[in-house]
Coordinates of C-alpha atoms in Angstrom, one line a residue:
M23 CA 48.1 -18.0 24.6
Q24 CA 44.6 -18.6 25.8
Q25 CA 41.7 -18.4 23.4
A26 CA 39.0 -15.9 24.2
I27 CA 35.6 -17.4 24.9
L28 CA 32.6 -15.4 23.6
L29 CA 29.3 -16.0 25.4
S30 CA 26.0 -15.9 23.8
P31 CA 23.2 -13.8 25.3
N32 CA 21.6 -16.9 26.7
S33 CA 24.8 -18.1 28.2
R34 CA 25.3 -14.7 29.9
L35 CA 21.8 -14.9 31.3
L36 CA 22.4 -18.4 32.7
L37 CA 25.5 -17.1 34.4
L38 CA 23.5 -14.3 36.0
K39 CA 20.9 -16.7 37.1
K40 CA 23.5 -18.9 38.7
S41 CA 24.7 -16.0 40.7
L42 CA 21.2 -15.5 42.1
I43 CA 19.8 -19.0 42.4
D44 CA 20.1 -21.2 45.4
L45 CA 19.6 -24.8 44.1
R46 CA 19.1 -26.1 47.6
S47 CA 15.6 -24.8 47.7
F48 CA 12.8 -25.5 45.3
T49 CA 9.7 -24.3 47.1
H50 CA 7.4 -21.9 45.4
K51 CA 3.9 -20.7 45.5
K52 CA 1.7 -19.8 42.6
T53 CA -0.7 -16.9 42.6
S54 CA -2.8 -15.6 39.7
S55 CA -4.0 -12.3 38.4
S56 CA -6.0 -11.0 35.5
R57 CA -2.9 -10.1 33.6
A58 CA -0.5 -13.0 34.2
N59 CA 0.6 -15.6 36.7
T60 CA 2.8 -14.4 39.5
L61 CA 5.3 -16.8 41.1
A62 CA 6.1 -15.9 44.7
V63 CA 9.3 -17.7 45.2
S64 CA 10.7 -18.4 48.6
P65 CA 12.1 -16.5 50.4
G66 CA 10.7 -13.5 48.7
I67 CA 11.3 -12.4 45.1
S68 CA 8.4 -13.1 42.8
F69 CA 8.0 -13.3 39.0
S70 CA 5.0 -12.3 37.0
G71 CA 4.3 -13.2 33.4
K72 CA 4.3 -16.5 31.6
A73 CA 5.7 -19.6 33.2
S74 CA 9.4 -19.7 32.9
W75 CA 12.7 -21.1 34.3
I76 CA 11.9 -19.2 37.5
S77 CA 9.0 -21.5 38.5
S78 CA 10.9 -24.2 40.2
L79 CA 13.9 -22.3 41.5
N80 CA 14.6 -20.3 44.6
I81 CA 16.0 -16.8 44.3
M82 CA 18.0 -16.0 47.5
G83 CA 16.8 -13.1 49.5
S84 CA 19.0 -11.1 51.9
E85 CA 19.8 -12.9 55.1
N86 CA 17.4 -11.5 57.8
Y87 CA 17.5 -7.9 56.6
F88 CA 13.7 -8.0 56.4
A89 CA 13.3 -8.1 60.2
N90 CA 15.3 -4.8 60.5
S91 CA 14.6 -2.9 57.3
T92 CA 13.9 0.5 58.8
V93 CA 13.4 2.3 55.5
V94 CA 11.4 0.8 52.7
C95 CA 11.8 2.5 49.3
F96 CA 9.2 2.1 46.6
G97 CA 9.5 2.9 42.9
E98 CA 11.8 2.4 39.9
L99 CA 14.9 0.4 39.5
L100 CA 16.7 0.9 36.1
V101 CA 19.9 1.1 34.2
D102 CA 21.5 4.5 33.6
F103 CA 23.8 4.8 30.6
V104 CA 26.1 7.7 31.2
P105 CA 28.5 9.2 28.5
T106 CA 32.1 8.5 29.3
V107 CA 32.9 12.1 28.1
G108 CA 31.0 15.0 29.5
G109 CA 29.6 18.0 27.7
L110 CA 28.4 16.1 24.6
S111 CA 25.0 15.2 23.2
L112 CA 23.9 11.6 23.3
A113 CA 24.5 11.4 19.6
D114 CA 28.0 12.6 19.9
A115 CA 29.0 10.6 23.0
P116 CA 31.7 8.1 22.0
A117 CA 30.7 5.5 24.6
F118 CA 28.5 5.0 27.7
K119 CA 29.1 3.7 31.2
K120 CA 26.4 1.3 32.4
A121 CA 25.3 2.1 35.9
P122 CA 22.5 0.8 38.1
G123 CA 20.1 3.5 39.2
G124 CA 16.5 4.6 39.9
A125 CA 16.0 7.2 42.6
P126 CA 14.2 5.1 45.3
A127 CA 16.7 2.2 44.7
N128 CA 19.6 4.7 45.0
V129 CA 18.2 5.8 48.4
A130 CA 18.0 2.2 49.6
V131 CA 21.5 1.4 48.6
G132 CA 22.7 4.7 50.0
I133 CA 21.2 3.9 53.4
C134 CA 22.8 0.5 53.5
R135 CA 26.2 1.9 52.4
L136 CA 26.0 4.2 55.4
G137 CA 25.4 1.3 57.8
G138 CA 21.6 1.4 57.9
T139 CA 19.0 -1.1 56.8
A140 CA 16.7 -0.7 53.8
A141 CA 14.4 -2.6 51.5
F142 CA 13.4 -1.9 48.0
V143 CA 9.9 -2.6 46.5
G144 CA 9.4 -2.4 42.8
K145 CA 9.5 -4.4 39.5
V146 CA 12.0 -5.1 36.9
G147 CA 12.0 -7.2 33.7
E148 CA 12.8 -10.9 33.7
D149 CA 15.9 -10.1 31.7
E150 CA 19.7 -9.7 32.1
F151 CA 19.4 -6.1 33.3
G152 CA 16.7 -6.9 35.8
L153 CA 18.7 -9.8 37.3
M154 CA 21.8 -7.6 37.3
L155 CA 20.0 -4.9 39.2
V156 CA 18.6 -7.1 41.8
N157 CA 22.1 -8.7 42.3
V158 CA 23.5 -5.1 42.8
L159 CA 20.9 -4.5 45.5
K160 CA 21.7 -7.8 47.3
T161 CA 25.4 -7.1 47.1
N162 CA 24.7 -3.8 48.9
K163 CA 22.6 -5.6 51.5
V164 CA 19.3 -4.1 50.4
E165 CA 16.4 -6.4 51.3
V166 CA 14.9 -7.6 47.9
K167 CA 11.9 -9.7 49.0
G168 CA 9.6 -6.9 47.7
V169 CA 11.0 -7.0 44.2
R170 CA 8.9 -8.5 41.4
F171 CA 10.0 -9.7 37.9
D172 CA 7.9 -9.4 34.8
A173 CA 8.3 -11.7 31.8
D174 CA 6.5 -9.4 29.3
A175 CA 7.9 -5.9 30.1
R176 CA 11.6 -5.0 29.9
T177 CA 13.7 -3.4 32.6
A178 CA 13.7 0.4 32.2
L179 CA 16.8 2.1 30.6
A180 CA 17.8 5.8 30.8
F181 CA 20.4 7.5 28.7
V182 CA 21.8 10.5 30.6
T183 CA 23.5 13.5 28.9
L184 CA 26.1 15.2 31.1
K185 CA 26.5 18.9 30.3
A186 CA 29.7 20.8 31.0
D187 CA 28.6 21.7 34.5
G188 CA 27.7 18.1 35.4
E189 CA 24.0 18.7 35.1
R190 CA 21.9 16.2 33.2
E191 CA 19.4 15.7 30.4
F192 CA 17.5 12.4 30.1
M193 CA 16.2 10.1 27.4
F194 CA 14.1 7.1 28.7
Y195 CA 13.2 3.7 27.3
R196 CA 10.1 2.5 29.1
N197 CA 7.1 1.8 26.7
P198 CA 6.1 0.3 29.1
S199 CA 8.9 -0.9 31.3
A200 CA 8.4 -3.4 34.1
D201 CA 8.3 -0.7 36.8
M202 CA 5.2 0.7 35.2
V203 CA 3.2 -2.5 35.4
M204 CA 3.4 -3.5 39.1
R205 CA 0.0 -4.3 40.5
P206 CA -1.3 -3.7 44.1
E207 CA -1.7 -7.4 44.8
E208 CA 2.0 -7.8 44.2
L209 CA 2.9 -5.6 47.2
D210 CA 4.6 -7.3 50.2
V211 CA 2.3 -5.8 52.8
E212 CA 4.2 -7.1 55.8
L213 CA 7.5 -5.7 54.6
I214 CA 5.9 -2.2 54.4
K215 CA 4.2 -2.5 57.7
H216 CA 7.4 -3.3 59.5
A217 CA 9.2 -0.2 58.3
K218 CA 9.9 3.0 60.2
V219 CA 10.0 5.1 57.0
F220 CA 8.3 4.5 53.7
H221 CA 10.1 6.5 51.0
F222 CA 8.9 7.2 47.4
G223 CA 9.1 9.5 44.4
S224 CA 6.6 10.6 41.8
I225 CA 7.6 8.6 38.7
S226 CA 5.5 5.7 39.9
L227 CA 2.4 8.1 39.8
I228 CA 2.7 8.5 36.0
A229 CA 0.9 5.4 34.7
E230 CA -1.4 2.6 35.8
P231 CA -1.3 0.1 37.2
T232 CA 1.8 1.3 39.2
K233 CA 0.0 4.5 40.2
S234 CA -2.7 2.4 42.0
T235 CA 0.1 0.3 43.5
H236 CA 1.8 3.4 44.8
M237 CA -1.4 4.7 46.4
A238 CA -2.1 1.3 48.0
A239 CA 1.5 1.1 49.4
M240 CA 1.1 4.6 50.9
K241 CA -2.2 3.6 52.5
I242 CA -0.6 0.5 54.1
A243 CA 2.2 2.7 55.5
K244 CA -0.1 5.5 56.6
D245 CA -2.4 3.0 58.4
A246 CA 0.6 1.5 60.2
E247 CA 1.6 5.0 61.3
I248 CA 4.9 4.9 59.4
L249 CA 6.6 8.1 58.5
L250 CA 6.1 9.0 54.8
S251 CA 9.1 10.4 53.0
Y252 CA 8.7 12.0 49.5
D253 CA 11.2 13.2 47.0
P254 CA 9.3 14.1 43.8
N255 CA 12.4 13.7 41.6
L256 CA 10.9 15.6 38.7
R257 CA 11.5 14.1 35.2
L258 CA 9.4 16.2 32.8
P259 CA 10.1 14.0 29.7
L260 CA 8.2 11.1 31.4
W261 CA 5.0 13.1 31.9
S262 CA 2.5 13.9 29.2
S263 CA 2.8 17.7 30.0
P264 CA 4.1 20.1 32.6
V265 CA 0.6 20.5 33.9
A266 CA 0.2 16.7 34.3
A267 CA 3.5 16.6 36.1
R268 CA 2.6 19.4 38.5
E269 CA -0.9 17.9 39.3
G270 CA 0.5 14.4 39.7
I271 CA 3.3 15.4 42.0
M272 CA 1.0 17.5 44.1
S273 CA -1.8 14.9 44.2
I274 CA -0.1 13.1 47.2
W275 CA 1.7 16.1 48.6
N276 CA -0.4 16.6 51.7
Q277 CA 0.1 12.9 52.8
A278 CA 3.9 13.2 53.2
D279 CA 5.6 13.8 56.6
I280 CA 9.0 14.7 55.1
I281 CA 9.5 16.2 51.6
K282 CA 12.7 17.0 49.8
V283 CA 12.7 19.2 46.7
S284 CA 15.4 20.9 44.6
D285 CA 15.4 24.6 44.1
E286 CA 14.4 24.0 40.4
E287 CA 11.4 21.9 41.6
V288 CA 10.3 24.7 43.9
N289 CA 10.2 27.0 40.9
F290 CA 8.3 24.4 38.9
L291 CA 5.8 23.5 41.6
T292 CA 5.0 27.2 42.4
N293 CA 4.4 28.1 38.8
G294 CA 7.6 30.1 38.3
G295 CA 8.0 31.5 41.8
D296 CA 11.4 32.7 43.0
E297 CA 12.8 29.6 44.5
T298 CA 15.3 31.7 46.6
L299 CA 12.5 33.3 48.7
D300 CA 11.2 31.7 51.9
D301 CA 7.7 33.0 51.2
V302 CA 7.7 31.1 47.9
V303 CA 8.9 27.9 49.6
F304 CA 6.2 28.2 52.3
E305 CA 3.6 28.0 49.5
L306 CA 4.5 24.3 49.5
W307 CA 4.0 23.8 53.2
H308 CA 1.0 21.8 54.4
P309 CA -0.2 21.5 58.0
G310 CA 0.8 17.9 58.6
L311 CA 4.4 18.4 57.3
K312 CA 7.2 17.7 59.8
L313 CA 10.2 18.7 57.6
L314 CA 10.6 20.4 54.2
V315 CA 14.1 20.5 52.7
V316 CA 15.1 22.4 49.6
T317 CA 18.4 21.4 48.1
D318 CA 20.4 24.1 46.4
G319 CA 23.1 22.1 44.6
P320 CA 26.6 23.2 45.5
E321 CA 25.2 25.9 47.8
G322 CA 23.8 23.4 50.3
C323 CA 20.2 23.2 51.5
R324 CA 17.5 25.0 53.4
Y325 CA 15.2 23.4 56.0
Y326 CA 11.7 24.3 57.2
T327 CA 9.9 22.8 60.2
P328 CA 6.9 24.0 62.2
D329 CA 9.3 25.5 64.8
F330 CA 12.4 26.7 62.9
H331 CA 14.0 27.1 59.5
G332 CA 17.5 27.9 58.2
K333 CA 20.3 27.0 55.8
V334 CA 23.2 24.6 55.9
E335 CA 26.2 25.1 53.6
S336 CA 27.6 22.3 51.5
F337 CA 31.1 21.1 50.5
K338 CA 33.5 22.2 47.8
V339 CA 34.2 19.4 45.3
H340 CA 34.9 19.0 41.6
P341 CA 31.6 17.5 40.2
V342 CA 31.7 15.3 37.1
D343 CA 28.1 13.9 37.3
T344 CA 25.3 15.0 39.6
T345 CA 23.3 11.8 39.0
G346 CA 22.2 10.4 42.3
A347 CA 23.3 13.4 44.4
G348 CA 19.8 14.1 45.7
D349 CA 19.3 10.5 46.4
A350 CA 22.6 10.3 48.4
F351 CA 21.5 13.4 50.3
M352 CA 18.2 11.7 51.1
A353 CA 19.9 8.5 52.2
G354 CA 22.1 10.5 54.5
L355 CA 19.2 12.4 56.0
L356 CA 16.9 9.4 56.5
S357 CA 19.8 7.5 58.1
K358 CA 20.3 10.2 60.6
L359 CA 16.6 10.5 61.3
V360 CA 16.2 6.8 62.0
D361 CA 19.4 6.7 64.1
N362 CA 18.0 9.5 66.3
D363 CA 14.5 8.0 66.4
F364 CA 13.3 11.2 64.6
G365 CA 14.1 13.3 67.7
L366 CA 16.2 15.7 65.6
L367 CA 13.0 16.9 63.9
H368 CA 12.4 18.9 67.1
H369 CA 16.1 19.8 67.8
E370 CA 17.5 22.4 65.4
G371 CA 21.2 21.8 66.2
K372 CA 20.9 18.1 65.7
L373 CA 18.9 18.6 62.5
R374 CA 21.6 20.9 61.1
D375 CA 24.3 18.3 61.9
A376 CA 22.2 15.7 60.0
L377 CA 21.8 18.0 57.0
W378 CA 25.5 18.7 57.0
F379 CA 26.1 15.0 56.9
A380 CA 23.5 14.7 54.1
N381 CA 25.2 17.5 52.1
A382 CA 28.5 15.6 52.3
C383 CA 26.8 12.5 51.0
G384 CA 25.4 14.4 48.0
A385 CA 28.7 16.2 47.3
I386 CA 30.8 13.0 47.3
T387 CA 28.4 11.4 44.8
T388 CA 28.9 14.1 42.2
T389 CA 32.6 13.2 42.0
E390 CA 32.0 9.9 40.1
R391 CA 29.9 8.9 37.1
G392 CA 26.7 7.0 37.8
A393 CA 24.5 6.9 40.9
I394 CA 24.8 3.7 42.8
P395 CA 28.6 3.3 42.1
A396 CA 29.2 6.8 43.5
L397 CA 27.2 6.5 46.7
P398 CA 29.6 6.9 49.7
D399 CA 30.1 4.9 52.9
T400 CA 30.2 6.5 56.3
E401 CA 34.0 6.6 56.5
T402 CA 34.2 8.5 53.3
V403 CA 31.6 11.0 54.4
L404 CA 33.3 11.6 57.8
R405 CA 36.6 12.1 56.1
L406 CA 35.2 14.9 53.9
M407 CA 33.5 16.5 56.9
S408 CA 36.7 16.4 58.9
K409 CA 38.6 18.1 56.1
E410 CA 36.0 20.9 56.0
S411 CA 36.0 21.5 59.7
M412 CA 39.8 21.7 59.9

């Protein structure tokens, strides 16, 4: 009988490093900042904070994904802890399933699962969770040259309570987490400028210096005439107050070309307006907007463009966890937009097909716990769509 071997935390960290580190390359470039040193390590991932084991090692990037990363997603990358039993409070949950997540990262993985190309820009801690998360992105063929590591701040954690209907309540550990301390000078400008779509949420607007970094990244994309995609992804517990959340989310509203909101977010952003009414939704319209989508959970979604609007039904599934469903929807929609070179924004029939595809992506994701583990591939999506059309 073999004896079990127990690994210390340091040993586990070394194993994770080994999975990421290419010992064949030792080139690196030092840059400095007012807060700490940043090591930009060839071919792309950089580490900020005190000098560490990273300084003389190469962290492998994704092979040539950068040249074709059509969607660049900016924001948070974190670990979700989801109860293994639904309908219980966090205190009563017997155990938790660890799952990689963070809305913008979910979208990037979702796009790659569907056969597209995407990159992620953000920051994690120089810790076991941070290394694990970047490895998950790489495994899913997401370009990671825009990721930064911080030696002083930890990777963000979120504990998610699943209610009986699969809806969620959140408790976050980020005081501050690494995603909150990314600085403008750490942005990979060329990565953003080569995208077709720059996608982001609102959580990165909550605190400095990441708020300034978010604004700088948007300006880079806007100046390069890249389509700006916005999913606010409202998380009230992270904001100082509902008023601050509303003002923060709306502060960049008029810069976005495509916006996706949930029906609950429509109610919140319109100060209690009836989210089922088109007139209320149109309060969120701005002149430069190309597409506004409202997701209605199991009921599907509504779409609004300068030329037409309507509703697309969703799919009947048995949800166990809605975490990541909106991100899967967004991944499906952006994939189709890029595939059609954005032409479907002017063609209602094609837009409806794309939204039906996106609805299928979201529905499938609710049938498994966790966000990234549940994101579907194209074959799975088409299988569900074919069953519905039979």
